[in-house]
PDB file of C-alpha atoms in Angstrom:
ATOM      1  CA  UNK K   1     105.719  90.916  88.813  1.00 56.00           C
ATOM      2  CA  UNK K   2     102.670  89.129  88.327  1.00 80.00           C
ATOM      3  CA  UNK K   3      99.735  90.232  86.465  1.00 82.00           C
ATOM      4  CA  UNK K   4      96.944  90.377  89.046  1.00 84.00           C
ATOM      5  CA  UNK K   5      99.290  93.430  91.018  1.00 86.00           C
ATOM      6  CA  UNK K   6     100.248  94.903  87.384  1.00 86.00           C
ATOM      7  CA  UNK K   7      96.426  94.906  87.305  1.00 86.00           C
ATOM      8  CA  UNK K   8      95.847  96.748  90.912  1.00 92.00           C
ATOM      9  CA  UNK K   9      98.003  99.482  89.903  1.00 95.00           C
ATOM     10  CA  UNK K  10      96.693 101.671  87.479  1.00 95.00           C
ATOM     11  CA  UNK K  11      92.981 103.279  88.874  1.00 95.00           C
ATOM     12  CA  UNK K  12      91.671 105.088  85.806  1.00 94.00           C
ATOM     13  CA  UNK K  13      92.607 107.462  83.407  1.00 94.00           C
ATOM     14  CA  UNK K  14      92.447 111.478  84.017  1.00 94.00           C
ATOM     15  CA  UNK K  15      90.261 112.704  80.799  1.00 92.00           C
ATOM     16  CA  UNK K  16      90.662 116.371  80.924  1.00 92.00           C
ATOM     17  CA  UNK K  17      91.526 119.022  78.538  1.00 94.00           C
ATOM     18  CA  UNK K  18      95.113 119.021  79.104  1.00 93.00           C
ATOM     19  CA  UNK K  19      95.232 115.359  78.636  1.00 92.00           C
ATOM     20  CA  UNK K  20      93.407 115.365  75.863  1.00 91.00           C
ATOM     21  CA  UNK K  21      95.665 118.019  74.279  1.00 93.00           C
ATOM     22  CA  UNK K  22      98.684 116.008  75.648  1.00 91.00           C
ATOM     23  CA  UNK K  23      97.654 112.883  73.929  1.00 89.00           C
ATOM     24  CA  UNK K  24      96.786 114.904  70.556  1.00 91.00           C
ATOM     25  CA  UNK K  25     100.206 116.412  70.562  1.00 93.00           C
ATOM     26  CA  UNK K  26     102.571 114.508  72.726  1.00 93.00           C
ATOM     27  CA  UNK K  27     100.895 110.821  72.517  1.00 92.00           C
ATOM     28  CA  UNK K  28     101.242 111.085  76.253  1.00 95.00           C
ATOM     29  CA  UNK K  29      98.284 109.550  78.055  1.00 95.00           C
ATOM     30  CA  UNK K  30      97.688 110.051  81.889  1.00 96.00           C
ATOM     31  CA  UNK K  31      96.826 107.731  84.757  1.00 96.00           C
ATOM     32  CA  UNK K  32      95.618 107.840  88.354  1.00 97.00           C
ATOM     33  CA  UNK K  33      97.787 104.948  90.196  1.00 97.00           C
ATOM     34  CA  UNK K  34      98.209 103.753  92.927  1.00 96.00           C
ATOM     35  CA  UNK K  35     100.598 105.803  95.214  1.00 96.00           C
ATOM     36  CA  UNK K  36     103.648 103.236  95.968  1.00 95.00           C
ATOM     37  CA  UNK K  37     103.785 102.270  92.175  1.00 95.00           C
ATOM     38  CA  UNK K  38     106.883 102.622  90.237  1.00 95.00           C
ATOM     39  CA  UNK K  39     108.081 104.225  86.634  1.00 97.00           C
ATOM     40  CA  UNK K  40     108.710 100.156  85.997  1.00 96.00           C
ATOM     41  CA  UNK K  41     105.193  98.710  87.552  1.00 95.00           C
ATOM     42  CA  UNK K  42     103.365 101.642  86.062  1.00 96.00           C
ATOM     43  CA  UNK K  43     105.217 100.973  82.572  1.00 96.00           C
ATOM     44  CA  UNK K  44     104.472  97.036  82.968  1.00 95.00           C
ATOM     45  CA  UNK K  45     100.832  97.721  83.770  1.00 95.00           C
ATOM     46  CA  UNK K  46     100.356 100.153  80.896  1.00 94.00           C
ATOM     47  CA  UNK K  47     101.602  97.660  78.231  1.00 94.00           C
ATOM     48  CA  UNK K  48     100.102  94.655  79.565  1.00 93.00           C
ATOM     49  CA  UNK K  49      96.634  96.055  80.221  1.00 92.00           C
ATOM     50  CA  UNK K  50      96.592  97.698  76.505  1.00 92.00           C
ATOM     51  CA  UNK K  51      98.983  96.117  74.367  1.00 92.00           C
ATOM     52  CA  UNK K  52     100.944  99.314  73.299  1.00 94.00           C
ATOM     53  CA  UNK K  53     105.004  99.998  73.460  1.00 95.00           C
ATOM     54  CA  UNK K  54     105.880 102.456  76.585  1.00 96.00           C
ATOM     55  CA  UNK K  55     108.637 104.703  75.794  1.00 96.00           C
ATOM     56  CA  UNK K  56     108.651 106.822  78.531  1.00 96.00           C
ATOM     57  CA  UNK K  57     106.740 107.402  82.170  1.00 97.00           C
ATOM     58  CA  UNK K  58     106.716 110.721  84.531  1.00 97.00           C
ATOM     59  CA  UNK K  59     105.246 110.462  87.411  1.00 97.00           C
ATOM     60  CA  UNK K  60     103.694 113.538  89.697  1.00 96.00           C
ATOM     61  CA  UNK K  61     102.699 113.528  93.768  1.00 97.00           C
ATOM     62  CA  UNK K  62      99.243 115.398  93.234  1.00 96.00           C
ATOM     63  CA  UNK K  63      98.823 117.034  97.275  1.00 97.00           C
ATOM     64  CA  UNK K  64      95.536 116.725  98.431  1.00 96.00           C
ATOM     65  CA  UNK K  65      93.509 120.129  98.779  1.00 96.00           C
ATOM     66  CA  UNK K  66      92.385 121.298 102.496  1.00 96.00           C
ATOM     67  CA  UNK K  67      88.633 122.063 102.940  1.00 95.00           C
ATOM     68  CA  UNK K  68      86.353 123.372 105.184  1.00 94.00           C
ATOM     69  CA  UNK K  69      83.748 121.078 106.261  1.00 90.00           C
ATOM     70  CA  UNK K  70      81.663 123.596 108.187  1.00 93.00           C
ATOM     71  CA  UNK K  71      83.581 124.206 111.484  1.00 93.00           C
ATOM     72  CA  UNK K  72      85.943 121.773 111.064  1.00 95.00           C
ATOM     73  CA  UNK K  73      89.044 121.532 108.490  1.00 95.00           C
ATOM     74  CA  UNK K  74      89.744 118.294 106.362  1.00 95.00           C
ATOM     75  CA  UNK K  75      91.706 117.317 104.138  1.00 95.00           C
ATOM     76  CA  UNK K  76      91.498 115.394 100.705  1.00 95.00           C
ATOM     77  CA  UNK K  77      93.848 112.343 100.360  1.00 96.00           C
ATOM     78  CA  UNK K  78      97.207 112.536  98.016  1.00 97.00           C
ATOM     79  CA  UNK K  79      97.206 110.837  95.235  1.00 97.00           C
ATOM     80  CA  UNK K  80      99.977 110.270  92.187  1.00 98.00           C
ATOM     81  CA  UNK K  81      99.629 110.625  88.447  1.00 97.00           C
ATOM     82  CA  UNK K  82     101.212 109.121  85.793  1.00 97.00           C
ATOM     83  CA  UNK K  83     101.887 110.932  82.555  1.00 97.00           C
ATOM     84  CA  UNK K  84     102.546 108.069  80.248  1.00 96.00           C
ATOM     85  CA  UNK K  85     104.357 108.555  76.502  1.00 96.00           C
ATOM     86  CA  UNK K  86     103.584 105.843  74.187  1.00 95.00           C
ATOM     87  CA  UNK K  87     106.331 105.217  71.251  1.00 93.00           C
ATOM     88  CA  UNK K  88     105.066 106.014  67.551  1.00 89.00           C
ATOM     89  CA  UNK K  89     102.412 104.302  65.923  1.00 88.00           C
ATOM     90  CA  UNK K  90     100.827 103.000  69.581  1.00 88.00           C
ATOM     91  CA  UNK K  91      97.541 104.482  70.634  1.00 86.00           C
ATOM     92  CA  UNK K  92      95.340 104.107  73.327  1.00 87.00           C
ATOM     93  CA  UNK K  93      91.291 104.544  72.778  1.00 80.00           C
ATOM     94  CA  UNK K  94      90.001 105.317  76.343  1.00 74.00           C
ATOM     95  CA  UNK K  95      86.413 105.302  74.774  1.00 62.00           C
ATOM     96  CA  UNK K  96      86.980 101.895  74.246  1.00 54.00           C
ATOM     97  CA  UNK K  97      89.128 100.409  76.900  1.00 51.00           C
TER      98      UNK K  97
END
């Protein structure tokens, strides 16, 4: 695949106190991507954008949430996340990256 869609797929990473305890204990790391991407694009993107060896990727369908908007009901867009397990001796500084 080439490198400028490896680059489109991955939106940010989710900091939050489970993934922070996830990446302390697990060296799991989580992602916000893009909602067609793969296990293999999402593993691709992951080791091309920060250098590090993937060993493993889960990914979860997050449901968006409905809401009131006054009168009216709405509703928050899906959106998929990507927990992403790095093999030992790989880390990832999301202060820095």
């Amino acid at each position: 695949m080439e490198k400028i869609k490896l680059a489109s797929v991955l939106y940010a990473p989710i900091v939050s106190e489970k993934s922070s305890n996830a990446a302390d204990q697990h060296n799991q790391f989580v992602f916000k991507v893009k909602k067609s991407a793969t296990k293999l694009q999402i593993k691709n993107a992951v080791e091309l954008m920060f250098g590090v060896e993937v060993a493993s990727v889960r990914v979860l369908n997050v449901k968006g949430k409905i809401k009131r908007f006054g009168r009216t009901l709405g509703k928050r867009s899906d959106w998929k996340k990507a927990y992403v397990k790095l093999q030992s001796g790989h880390n990832i500084e999301l202060a820095t990256a």
